[in-house]
PDB file of C-alpha atoms in Angstrom:
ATOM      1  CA  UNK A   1      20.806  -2.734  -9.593  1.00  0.00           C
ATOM      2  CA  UNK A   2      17.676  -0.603 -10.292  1.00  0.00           C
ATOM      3  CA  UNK A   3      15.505  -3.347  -9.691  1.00  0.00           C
ATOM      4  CA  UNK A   4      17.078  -3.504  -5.925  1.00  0.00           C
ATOM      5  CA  UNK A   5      16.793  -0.081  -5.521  1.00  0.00           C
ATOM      6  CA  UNK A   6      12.933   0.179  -6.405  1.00  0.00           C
ATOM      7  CA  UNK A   7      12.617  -3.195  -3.941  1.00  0.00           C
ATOM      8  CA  UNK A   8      14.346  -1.545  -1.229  1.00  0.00           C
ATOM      9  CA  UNK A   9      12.170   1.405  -1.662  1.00  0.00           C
ATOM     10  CA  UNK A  10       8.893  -0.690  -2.056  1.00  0.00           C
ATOM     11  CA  UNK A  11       9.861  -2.084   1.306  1.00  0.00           C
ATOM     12  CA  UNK A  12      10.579   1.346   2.819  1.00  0.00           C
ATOM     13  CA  UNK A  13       7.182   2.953   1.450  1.00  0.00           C
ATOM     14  CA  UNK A  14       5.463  -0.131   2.918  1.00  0.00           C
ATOM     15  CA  UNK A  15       6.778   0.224   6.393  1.00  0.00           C
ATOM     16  CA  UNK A  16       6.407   3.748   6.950  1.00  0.00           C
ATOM     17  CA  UNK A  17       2.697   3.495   5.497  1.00  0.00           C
ATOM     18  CA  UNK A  18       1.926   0.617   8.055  1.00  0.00           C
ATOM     19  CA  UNK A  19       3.079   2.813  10.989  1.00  0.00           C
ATOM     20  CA  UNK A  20       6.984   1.490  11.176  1.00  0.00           C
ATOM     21  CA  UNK A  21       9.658   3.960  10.372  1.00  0.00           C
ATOM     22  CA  UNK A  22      11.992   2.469   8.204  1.00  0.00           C
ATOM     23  CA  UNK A  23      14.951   2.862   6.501  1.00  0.00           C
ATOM     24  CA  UNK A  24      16.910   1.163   3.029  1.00  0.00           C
ATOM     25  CA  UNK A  25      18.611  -1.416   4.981  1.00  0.00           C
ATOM     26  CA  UNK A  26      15.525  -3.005   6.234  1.00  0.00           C
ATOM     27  CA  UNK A  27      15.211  -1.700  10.187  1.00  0.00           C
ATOM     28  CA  UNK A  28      11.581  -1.176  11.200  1.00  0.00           C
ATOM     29  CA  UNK A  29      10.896   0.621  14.936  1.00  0.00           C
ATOM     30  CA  UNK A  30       7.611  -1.096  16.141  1.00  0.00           C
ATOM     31  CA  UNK A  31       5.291   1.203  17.959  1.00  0.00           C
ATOM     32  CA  UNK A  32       6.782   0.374  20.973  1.00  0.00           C
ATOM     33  CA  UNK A  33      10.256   1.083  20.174  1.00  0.00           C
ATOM     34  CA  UNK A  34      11.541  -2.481  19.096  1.00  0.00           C
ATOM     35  CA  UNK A  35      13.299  -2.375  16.173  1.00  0.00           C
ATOM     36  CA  UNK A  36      13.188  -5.278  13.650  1.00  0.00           C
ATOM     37  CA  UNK A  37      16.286  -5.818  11.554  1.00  0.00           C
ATOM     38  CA  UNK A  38      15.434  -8.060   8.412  1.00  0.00           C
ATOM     39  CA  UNK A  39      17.670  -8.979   5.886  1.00  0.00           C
ATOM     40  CA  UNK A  40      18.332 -11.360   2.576  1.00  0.00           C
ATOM     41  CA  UNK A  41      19.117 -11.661  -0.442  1.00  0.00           C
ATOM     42  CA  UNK A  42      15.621 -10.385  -1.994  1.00  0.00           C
ATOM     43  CA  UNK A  43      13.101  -8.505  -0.591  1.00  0.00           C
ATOM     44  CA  UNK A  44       9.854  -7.990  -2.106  1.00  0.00           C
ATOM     45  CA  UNK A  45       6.705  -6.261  -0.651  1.00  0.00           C
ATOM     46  CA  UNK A  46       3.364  -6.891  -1.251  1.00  0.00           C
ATOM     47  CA  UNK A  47       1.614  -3.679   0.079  1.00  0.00           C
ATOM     48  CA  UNK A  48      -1.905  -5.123  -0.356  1.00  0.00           C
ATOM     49  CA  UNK A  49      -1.508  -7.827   1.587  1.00  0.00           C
ATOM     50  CA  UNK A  50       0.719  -6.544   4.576  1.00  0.00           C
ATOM     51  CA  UNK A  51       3.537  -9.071   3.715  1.00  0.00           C
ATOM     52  CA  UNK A  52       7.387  -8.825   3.045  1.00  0.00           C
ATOM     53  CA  UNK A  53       8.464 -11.776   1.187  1.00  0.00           C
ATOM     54  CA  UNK A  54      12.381 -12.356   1.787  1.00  0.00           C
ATOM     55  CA  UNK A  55      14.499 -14.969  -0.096  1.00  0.00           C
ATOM     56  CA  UNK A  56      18.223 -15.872   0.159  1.00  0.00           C
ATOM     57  CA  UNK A  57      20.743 -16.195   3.162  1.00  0.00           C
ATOM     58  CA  UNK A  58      17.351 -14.263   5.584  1.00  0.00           C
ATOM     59  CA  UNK A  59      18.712 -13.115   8.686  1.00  0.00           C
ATOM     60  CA  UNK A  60      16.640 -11.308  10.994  1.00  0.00           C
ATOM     61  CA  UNK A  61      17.001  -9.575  14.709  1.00  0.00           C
ATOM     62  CA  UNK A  62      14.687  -8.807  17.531  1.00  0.00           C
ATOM     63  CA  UNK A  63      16.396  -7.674  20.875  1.00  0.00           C
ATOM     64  CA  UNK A  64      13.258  -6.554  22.368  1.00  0.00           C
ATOM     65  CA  UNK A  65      12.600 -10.599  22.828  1.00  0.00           C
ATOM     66  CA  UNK A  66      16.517 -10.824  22.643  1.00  0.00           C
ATOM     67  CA  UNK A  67      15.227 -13.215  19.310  1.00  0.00           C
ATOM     68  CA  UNK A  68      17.616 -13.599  16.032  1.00  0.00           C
ATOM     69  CA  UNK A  69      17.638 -16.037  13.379  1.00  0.00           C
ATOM     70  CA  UNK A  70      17.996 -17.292  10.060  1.00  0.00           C
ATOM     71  CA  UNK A  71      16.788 -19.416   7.315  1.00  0.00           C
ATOM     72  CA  UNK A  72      16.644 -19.799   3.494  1.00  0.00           C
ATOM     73  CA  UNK A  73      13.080 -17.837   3.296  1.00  0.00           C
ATOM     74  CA  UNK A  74      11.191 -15.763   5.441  1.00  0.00           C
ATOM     75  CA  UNK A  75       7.510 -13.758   4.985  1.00  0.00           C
ATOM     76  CA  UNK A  76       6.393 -10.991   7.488  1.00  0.00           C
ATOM     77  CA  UNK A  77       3.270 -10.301   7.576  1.00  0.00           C
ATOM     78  CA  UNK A  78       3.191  -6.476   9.045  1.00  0.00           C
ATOM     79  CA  UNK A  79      -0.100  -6.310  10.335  1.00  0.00           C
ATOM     80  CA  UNK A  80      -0.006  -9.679  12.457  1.00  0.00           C
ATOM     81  CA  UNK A  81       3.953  -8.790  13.619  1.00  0.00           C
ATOM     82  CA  UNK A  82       4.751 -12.321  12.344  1.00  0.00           C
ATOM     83  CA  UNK A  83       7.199 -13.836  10.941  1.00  0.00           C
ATOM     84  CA  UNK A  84       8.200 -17.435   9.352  1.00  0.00           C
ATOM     85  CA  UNK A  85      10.862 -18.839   8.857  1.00  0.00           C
ATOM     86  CA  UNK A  86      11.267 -21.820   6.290  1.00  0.00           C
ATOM     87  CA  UNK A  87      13.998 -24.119   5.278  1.00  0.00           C
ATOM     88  CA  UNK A  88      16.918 -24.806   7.479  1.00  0.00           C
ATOM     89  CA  UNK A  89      15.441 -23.087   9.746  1.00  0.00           C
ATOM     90  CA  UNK A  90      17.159 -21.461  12.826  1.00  0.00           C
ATOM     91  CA  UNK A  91      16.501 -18.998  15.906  1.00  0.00           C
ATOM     92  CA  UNK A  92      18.120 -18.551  18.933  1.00  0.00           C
ATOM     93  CA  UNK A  93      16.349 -16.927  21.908  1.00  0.00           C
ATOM     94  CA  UNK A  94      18.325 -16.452  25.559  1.00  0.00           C
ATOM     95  CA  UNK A  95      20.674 -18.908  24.680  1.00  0.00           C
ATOM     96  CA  UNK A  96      18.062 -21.488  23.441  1.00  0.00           C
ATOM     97  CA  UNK A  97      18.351 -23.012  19.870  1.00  0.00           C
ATOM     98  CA  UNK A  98      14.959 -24.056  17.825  1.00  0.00           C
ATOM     99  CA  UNK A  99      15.988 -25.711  14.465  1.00  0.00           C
ATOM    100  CA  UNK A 100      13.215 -26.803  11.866  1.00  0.00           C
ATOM    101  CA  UNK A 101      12.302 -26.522   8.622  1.00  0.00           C
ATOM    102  CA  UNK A 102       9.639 -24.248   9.311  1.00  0.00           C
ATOM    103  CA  UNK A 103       9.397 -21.803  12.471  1.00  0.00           C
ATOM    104  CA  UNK A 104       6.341 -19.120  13.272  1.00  0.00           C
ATOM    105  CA  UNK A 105       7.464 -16.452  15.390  1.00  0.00           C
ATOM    106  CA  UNK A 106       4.957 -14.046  17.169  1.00  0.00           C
ATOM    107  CA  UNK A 107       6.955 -10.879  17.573  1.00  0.00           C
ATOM    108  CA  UNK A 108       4.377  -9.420  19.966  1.00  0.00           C
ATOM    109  CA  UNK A 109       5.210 -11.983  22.208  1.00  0.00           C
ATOM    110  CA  UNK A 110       8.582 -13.262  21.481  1.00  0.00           C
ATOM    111  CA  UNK A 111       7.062 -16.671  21.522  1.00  0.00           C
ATOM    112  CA  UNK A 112       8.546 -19.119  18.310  1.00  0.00           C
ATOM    113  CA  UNK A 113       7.702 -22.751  17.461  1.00  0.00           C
ATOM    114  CA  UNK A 114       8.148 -25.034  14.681  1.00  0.00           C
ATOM    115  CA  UNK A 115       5.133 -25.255  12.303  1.00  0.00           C
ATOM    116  CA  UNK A 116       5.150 -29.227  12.231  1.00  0.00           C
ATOM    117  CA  UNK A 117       5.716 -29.745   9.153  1.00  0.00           C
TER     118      UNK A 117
END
């Protein structure tokens, strides 16, 4: 349990310091009032490197792009509003469903597409 709570508060610190107010449950408000939901099982942040690194059951939402999705692991990387997505891979956009193993999504431009792999 402790080691959660410091996580969820290493998250926290690490979106408020990159300009995204936060709070424990994993919502970030963008700068221009989108607000990311992001959620799994484990959520570590690396503050040096601008990235969350999410693990188990990852869920996230974007209605400014009306984008949600889910997969078995996911990494943000803050600074680059990106996110991917990687095994059994899922995100539905308007109606639309994109399945892959791996999925990049550009959050500043709703725009997601499988890596290729």
């Amino acid at each position: 349990m402790m080691k959660q709570t410091k996580r969820l508060r290493l998250l926290t610190a690490a979106l408020v310091s990159f300009g995204l107010v936060s709070t424990a449950t994993a919502h970030a408000q963008s700068s221009k009032g989108a607000t990311l939901t992001l959620q799994a099982d484990v959520q570590e942040t690396n503050p040096e490197a601008n990235i969350i690194n999410l693990r188990g059951n990852v869920l996230f939402e974007y209605p400014r792009h009306q984008l949600e999705g889910t997969a078995e692991q996911g990494q943000f990387f803050m600074t680059e509003q990106r996110l991917i997505l990687v095994g059994n891979a899922q995100v539905t956009q308007q109606g639309e469903v994109l399945r892959d193993n791996q999925i990049i999504c550009l959050l500043t431009t709703g725009q997601c597409s499988p890596s290729g792999e």
